[in-house]
Amino acid sequence: MLTGLDSDVEIPGGDTNVAAAWLASEDADVAESNPTFRKITMSPHDLGVYTDLTRRMLQQSTIAIEAYVRMQQVDGMRIAIDLAAGYGSGASGIPEGLANTTGIGSVTFGAAIPTREEIIDLRTSIAETNRGRGVTYISNSEMVGDLQKTKVDAGSGVFLMGDNADRLIGNPFIESNQITSGDLFCGVFSDMLIGMWGGLEIARSTERKFLSGGVSFRSIQTVDVDFARVGSFALGNDTP
């Protein structure tokens, strides 16, 4: 999370690491190694929502309706940012999310439920960029159920995922129903950047509903999403 931003941001990134080499002799020259540089540019994208409450709702609500609406708006904003980080189209004011980012790894599954080998291939596609350690898998509840019911092979009695749905093939697993059915992400998610310009603004106004005695609540947050290393991520599904 990059907070407190106040203008467009340019951050250096890349996918090829500098490689050090041993000197053949005391007087040998150090070998040159150049990383691949790319410019990560983050710019403001605005996300917002408003909710109107009538005078009667304010009078007759059996809960603290204003606090409830504020809580719902905060949750809605959080969910929208999370979804954009995964699947944002990059058009119509929406940030470009992971699934639509050029350069991430890709593994095509032979069926809707991946095999152990295909799951490992996802990790391997990241390991080849020297980011194999510390990867995390993310998919939805449907995938969790499928993995827990699918045996590694016919006679082993071992399932792809155990009773605790927090590990997959030895790596952490996150269950999120923001993920499209059939998709399995794998990545070093510390390389996902979410920029925040200012804080979440929640405003209350009676002007819009003045004549009827109601009130309006508006929330706005300015964010963007990018990736320090696109080679730190891979997406697997059965769609070629």
Short mmCIF file of C-alpha atoms in Angstrom, two decimals:
data_model
loop_
_atom_site.label_atom_id
_atom_site.label_comp_id
_atom_site.label_asym_id
_atom_site.label_seq_id
_atom_site.Cartn_x
_atom_site.Cartn_y
_atom_site.Cartn_z
CA MET A 1 0.00 0.00 0.00
CA LEU A 2 1.39 3.39 -1.03
CA THR A 3 -0.44 6.06 0.95
CA GLY A 4 -0.33 9.84 1.03
CA LEU A 5 0.25 10.30 -2.70
CA ASP A 6 -0.43 13.78 -4.14
CA SER A 7 0.53 13.53 -7.84
CA ASP A 8 1.29 11.00 -10.57
CA VAL A 9 3.91 8.52 -9.39
CA GLU A 10 6.77 6.97 -11.38
CA ILE A 11 8.54 3.99 -9.81
CA PRO A 12 11.35 1.93 -11.35
CA GLY A 13 10.59 -1.76 -11.80
CA GLY A 14 11.85 -4.74 -13.75
CA ASP A 15 11.84 -8.49 -14.23
CA THR A 16 15.50 -9.39 -14.76
CA ASN A 17 17.74 -9.36 -11.70
CA VAL A 18 21.36 -8.25 -11.46
CA ALA A 19 23.59 -11.34 -11.24
CA ALA A 20 26.91 -11.19 -9.40
CA ALA A 21 29.81 -13.32 -10.67
CA TRP A 22 33.00 -14.64 -9.06
CA LEU A 23 36.32 -13.20 -10.23
CA ALA A 24 38.55 -15.78 -11.87
CA SER A 25 41.67 -14.20 -10.40
CA GLU A 26 42.79 -11.42 -8.09
CA ASP A 27 43.32 -9.01 -10.99
CA ALA A 28 40.24 -9.97 -13.04
CA ASP A 29 37.62 -7.39 -13.95
CA VAL A 30 34.16 -7.52 -12.42
CA ALA A 31 31.56 -8.75 -14.95
CA GLU A 32 28.78 -6.46 -16.09
CA SER A 33 25.15 -7.39 -15.31
CA ASN A 34 22.26 -5.13 -16.24
CA PRO A 35 18.72 -5.56 -14.97
CA THR A 36 15.75 -4.92 -17.20
CA PHE A 37 14.19 -1.62 -16.19
CA ARG A 38 10.65 -0.47 -16.82
CA LYS A 39 8.76 2.54 -15.56
CA ILE A 40 5.76 1.95 -13.32
CA THR A 41 3.40 4.90 -13.62
CA MET A 42 0.54 5.29 -11.19
CA SER A 43 -2.10 7.95 -11.68
CA PRO A 44 -5.33 8.83 -9.84
CA HIS A 45 -8.51 6.82 -10.48
CA ASP A 46 -11.60 7.87 -8.55
CA LEU A 47 -14.03 5.41 -6.97
CA GLY A 48 -17.25 6.64 -5.39
CA VAL A 49 -20.75 5.89 -4.18
CA TYR A 50 -23.65 7.84 -2.69
CA THR A 51 -26.71 6.75 -0.73
CA ASP A 52 -29.90 8.70 -0.02
CA LEU A 53 -31.90 8.23 3.19
CA THR A 54 -35.43 9.56 3.52
CA ARG A 55 -36.69 11.45 6.55
CA ARG A 56 -38.93 8.52 7.45
CA MET A 57 -36.02 6.09 7.35
CA LEU A 58 -34.11 8.30 9.76
CA GLN A 59 -37.12 8.53 12.08
CA GLN A 60 -38.21 4.90 12.13
CA SER A 61 -34.99 2.91 11.74
CA THR A 62 -34.46 0.38 14.53
CA ILE A 63 -30.68 0.55 14.01
CA ALA A 64 -28.24 3.43 13.86
CA ILE A 65 -29.01 3.85 10.17
CA GLU A 66 -26.42 6.53 9.46
CA ALA A 67 -23.60 4.46 10.96
CA TYR A 68 -24.88 1.40 9.11
CA VAL A 69 -24.84 3.21 5.74
CA ARG A 70 -21.34 4.54 6.37
CA MET A 71 -20.15 1.03 7.21
CA GLN A 72 -21.79 -0.36 4.06
CA GLN A 73 -20.15 2.29 1.89
CA VAL A 74 -16.71 1.62 3.38
CA ASP A 75 -17.17 -2.11 2.76
CA GLY A 76 -18.39 -1.50 -0.79
CA MET A 77 -15.36 0.67 -1.56
CA ARG A 78 -13.00 -1.94 -0.13
CA ILE A 79 -14.57 -4.69 -2.25
CA ALA A 80 -14.44 -2.56 -5.41
CA ILE A 81 -10.73 -1.76 -4.92
CA ASP A 82 -9.98 -5.42 -4.24
CA LEU A 83 -11.84 -6.50 -7.39
CA ALA A 84 -10.06 -3.88 -9.53
CA ALA A 85 -6.69 -5.13 -8.27
CA GLY A 86 -7.55 -8.55 -9.64
CA TYR A 87 -9.65 -7.87 -12.72
CA GLY A 88 -9.67 -4.13 -13.48
CA SER A 89 -10.09 -3.51 -17.21
CA GLY A 90 -7.86 -0.43 -17.46
CA ALA A 91 -10.70 1.40 -19.28
CA SER A 92 -13.50 3.80 -18.31
CA GLY A 93 -11.63 5.13 -15.29
CA ILE A 94 -10.90 1.66 -13.86
CA PRO A 95 -7.31 0.68 -12.94
CA GLU A 96 -5.75 -2.24 -14.82
CA GLY A 97 -5.79 -5.33 -12.64
CA LEU A 98 -3.62 -8.40 -12.45
CA ALA A 99 -5.61 -10.60 -14.87
CA ASN A 100 -5.32 -7.97 -17.63
CA THR A 101 -1.67 -7.09 -17.10
CA THR A 102 0.65 -8.06 -19.94
CA GLY A 103 3.59 -10.24 -18.97
CA ILE A 104 2.25 -12.30 -16.09
CA GLY A 105 2.71 -16.06 -16.26
CA SER A 106 -0.01 -18.30 -17.66
CA VAL A 107 -0.84 -21.98 -17.29
CA THR A 108 -3.75 -23.56 -19.18
CA PHE A 109 -5.42 -26.31 -17.18
CA GLY A 110 -6.63 -29.40 -18.97
CA ALA A 111 -9.93 -29.24 -17.05
CA ALA A 112 -11.78 -26.93 -14.66
CA ILE A 113 -10.03 -28.57 -11.69
CA PRO A 114 -6.24 -28.34 -12.00
CA THR A 115 -3.97 -31.32 -11.39
CA ARG A 116 -1.14 -31.28 -8.88
CA GLU A 117 1.30 -30.93 -11.77
CA GLU A 118 -0.55 -27.89 -13.18
CA ILE A 119 -0.65 -26.22 -9.77
CA ILE A 120 3.09 -26.74 -9.43
CA ASP A 121 3.58 -25.37 -12.96
CA LEU A 122 2.04 -22.08 -11.78
CA ARG A 123 4.61 -21.79 -9.03
CA THR A 124 7.40 -22.84 -11.38
CA SER A 125 6.53 -20.09 -13.85
CA ILE A 126 7.24 -17.60 -11.07
CA ALA A 127 10.27 -19.42 -9.67
CA GLU A 128 11.93 -19.00 -13.06
CA THR A 129 12.05 -15.23 -12.44
CA ASN A 130 13.82 -15.82 -9.09
CA ARG A 131 10.60 -15.18 -7.17
CA GLY A 132 9.69 -18.80 -6.42
CA ARG A 133 9.95 -18.40 -2.66
CA GLY A 134 7.04 -17.01 -0.73
CA VAL A 135 4.33 -17.41 -3.36
CA THR A 136 0.64 -17.39 -2.38
CA TYR A 137 -2.27 -18.98 -4.23
CA ILE A 138 -5.68 -17.26 -4.43
CA SER A 139 -8.98 -18.65 -5.68
CA ASN A 140 -12.64 -18.84 -4.67
CA SER A 141 -14.76 -21.14 -2.51
CA GLU A 142 -15.80 -23.27 -5.48
CA MET A 143 -12.16 -24.03 -6.23
CA VAL A 144 -11.53 -24.80 -2.55
CA GLY A 145 -14.33 -27.38 -2.56
CA ASP A 146 -13.08 -28.94 -5.79
CA LEU A 147 -9.50 -29.19 -4.53
CA GLN A 148 -10.61 -30.72 -1.23
CA LYS A 149 -12.62 -33.39 -3.08
CA THR A 150 -10.01 -34.23 -5.72
CA LYS A 151 -7.38 -36.87 -4.99
CA VAL A 152 -3.80 -36.43 -6.11
CA ASP A 153 -4.12 -39.80 -7.82
CA ALA A 154 -6.60 -42.65 -7.74
CA GLY A 155 -4.90 -44.75 -5.09
CA SER A 156 -3.12 -42.31 -2.79
CA GLY A 157 -6.00 -41.21 -0.58
CA VAL A 158 -4.31 -37.77 -0.53
CA PHE A 159 -6.31 -34.77 -1.69
CA LEU A 160 -5.02 -31.68 -3.48
CA MET A 161 -6.08 -29.54 -0.50
CA GLY A 162 -6.43 -30.66 3.10
CA ASP A 163 -9.14 -29.85 5.64
CA ASN A 164 -7.51 -26.52 6.45
CA ALA A 165 -8.02 -24.42 3.32
CA ASP A 166 -5.03 -22.20 4.00
CA ARG A 167 -2.32 -24.20 2.22
CA LEU A 168 -1.95 -25.53 -1.33
CA ILE A 169 1.02 -27.67 -2.38
CA GLY A 170 3.01 -26.33 0.57
CA ASN A 171 2.26 -22.65 -0.03
CA PRO A 172 -0.23 -20.24 1.59
CA PHE A 173 -3.70 -20.13 0.05
CA ILE A 174 -6.25 -17.29 0.31
CA GLU A 175 -9.94 -17.94 -0.30
CA SER A 176 -11.70 -15.00 -1.95
CA ASN A 177 -15.00 -14.96 -3.79
CA GLN A 178 -13.78 -11.95 -5.76
CA ILE A 179 -11.96 -14.49 -7.93
CA THR A 180 -13.74 -15.71 -11.07
CA SER A 181 -14.71 -19.39 -11.01
CA GLY A 182 -11.99 -21.53 -12.55
CA ASP A 183 -9.22 -18.99 -11.98
CA LEU A 184 -6.25 -19.75 -9.75
CA PHE A 185 -3.77 -16.93 -9.13
CA CYS A 186 -0.26 -17.52 -7.84
CA GLY A 187 2.07 -14.72 -6.92
CA VAL A 188 4.41 -12.79 -4.67
CA PHE A 189 1.76 -10.27 -3.64
CA SER A 190 4.21 -7.90 -2.00
CA ASP A 191 4.94 -6.92 -5.62
CA MET A 192 1.36 -5.69 -6.06
CA LEU A 193 1.20 -1.93 -5.54
CA ILE A 194 -1.99 -0.14 -4.49
CA GLY A 195 -1.59 3.63 -4.41
CA MET A 196 -3.84 5.88 -2.34
CA TRP A 197 -4.22 9.63 -2.89
CA GLY A 198 -5.53 11.01 0.38
CA GLY A 199 -7.90 9.10 2.62
CA LEU A 200 -11.41 7.79 2.17
CA GLU A 201 -13.74 10.80 2.08
CA ILE A 202 -17.19 10.25 3.58
CA ALA A 203 -19.45 13.32 3.46
CA ARG A 204 -22.97 13.95 4.77
CA SER A 205 -25.27 16.49 3.13
CA THR A 206 -28.89 17.58 3.54
CA GLU A 207 -28.90 19.77 0.42
CA ARG A 208 -29.83 17.08 -2.11
CA LYS A 209 -32.85 15.95 -0.05
CA PHE A 210 -33.59 19.27 1.66
CA LEU A 211 -37.21 19.64 0.49
CA SER A 212 -38.17 16.16 1.71
CA GLY A 213 -36.06 16.23 4.88
CA GLY A 214 -33.73 13.41 3.86
CA VAL A 215 -29.97 13.15 3.88
CA SER A 216 -27.28 11.95 1.44
CA PHE A 217 -23.98 10.19 2.13
CA ARG A 218 -21.14 10.20 -0.41
CA SER A 219 -17.86 8.28 -0.31
CA ILE A 220 -14.89 8.87 -2.64
CA GLN A 221 -11.43 7.29 -2.71
CA THR A 222 -8.65 7.91 -5.25
CA VAL A 223 -6.52 4.83 -6.02
CA ASP A 224 -4.44 3.04 -8.64
CA VAL A 225 -3.00 -0.45 -9.03
CA ASP A 226 0.28 -1.58 -10.59
CA PHE A 227 2.95 -4.23 -10.19
CA ALA A 228 6.62 -3.89 -9.28
CA ARG A 229 7.41 -7.10 -11.18
CA VAL A 230 4.88 -8.67 -13.53
CA GLY A 231 6.98 -11.84 -13.50
CA SER A 232 6.00 -12.32 -9.85
CA PHE A 233 2.49 -13.43 -10.84
CA ALA A 234 0.78 -16.17 -12.82
CA LEU A 235 -2.83 -17.04 -13.63
CA GLY A 236 -4.11 -20.52 -14.34
CA ASN A 237 -7.48 -21.65 -15.74
CA ASP A 238 -8.88 -23.96 -18.39
CA THR A 239 -9.38 -21.16 -20.92
CA PRO A 240 -6.69 -21.29 -23.65
#
